[in-house]
C-alpha positions in Angstrom: 0.0 0.0 0.0 1.2 3.5 -0.8 0.5 6.8 0.9 -1.0 9.8 -0.8 0.2 10.9 -4.3 1.8 14.0 -2.9 3.8 12.2 -0.3 7.6 12.5 -0.8 8.2 8.8 -0.1 5.6 7.8 -2.6 7.1 10.2 -5.2 10.6 8.9 -4.6 9.5 5.3 -4.7 7.7 5.8 -8.0 10.7 7.6 -9.5 13.1 5.0 -8.5 11.0 2.2 -9.8 10.4 4.1 -13.1 14.1 4.2 -13.6 14.6 0.5 -12.8 15.9 0.7 -9.3 14.8 -1.4 -6.3 13.4 0.8 -3.6 13.4 0.1 0.1 11.7 2.2 2.8 13.6 1.2 6.0 13.1 1.9 9.7 16.9 2.4 10.0 20.3 1.6 8.5 20.6 -1.7 10.4 18.6 -3.4 7.6 21.2 -2.6 5.0 23.5 -5.6 5.6 20.6 -8.0 5.2 19.4 -6.4 2.0 22.9 -6.4 0.5 23.4 -10.0 1.5 20.4 -11.0 -0.5 21.0 -8.6 -3.5 24.5 -7.8 -4.6 23.9 -4.2 -5.8 26.5 -2.1 -7.6 25.7 1.0 -5.6 23.3 2.6 -3.1 21.4 5.8 -2.8 20.4 6.6 0.7 17.9 9.2 2.0 18.3 9.6 5.7 19.4 11.8 8.7 23.1 12.6 9.0 23.7 9.9 11.6 22.1 7.1 9.6 24.0 8.3 6.4 27.3 8.3 8.3 26.8 4.8 9.6 25.6 3.6 6.2 28.7 5.2 4.5 31.0 3.4 6.9 29.3 0.1 6.1 29.4 0.7 2.3 33.1 1.7 2.5 33.9 -1.5 4.3 32.1 -3.4 1.5 33.9 -1.3 -1.2 30.4 -0.3 -2.5 29.8 3.2 -3.9 27.0 5.3 -2.3 25.3 8.6 -2.7 23.4 10.5 0.0 20.4 12.7 0.2 20.1 14.3 3.6 16.8 14.8 5.3 15.7 18.5 5.5 13.4 17.7 8.5 14.5 14.8 10.7 12.4 12.7 12.9 10.7 9.3 12.9 7.7 10.7 11.1 6.9 13.5 8.7 10.5 13.6 7.5 11.3 15.8 4.4 14.1 15.7 1.8 14.9 17.5 -1.4 13.2 15.5 -4.2 15.1 17.4 -6.9 18.4 16.3 -5.3 17.2 12.7 -5.3 16.2 12.9 -9.0 19.7 14.3 -9.9 21.4 11.5 -8.1 19.4 8.8 -9.8 
């Protein structure tokens, strides 16, 4: 199930899938190792708070896997915001 059509997560998910990417909406970065174990991706684009991105970057570096980051504009466990234009440019 998807949220409303104007939701940033919904827009980013649709954009990623349109461009042929697998999209995951995660509760935190601790899920990344399990995902990468099942799917050997060539790179990762993460949208998260600075702390999660820092931890994710460390993990990716240890795996020699390239990554790009989009920082949240508004942090929190709900109603987060990010720059969709930046996300599009990275994809």
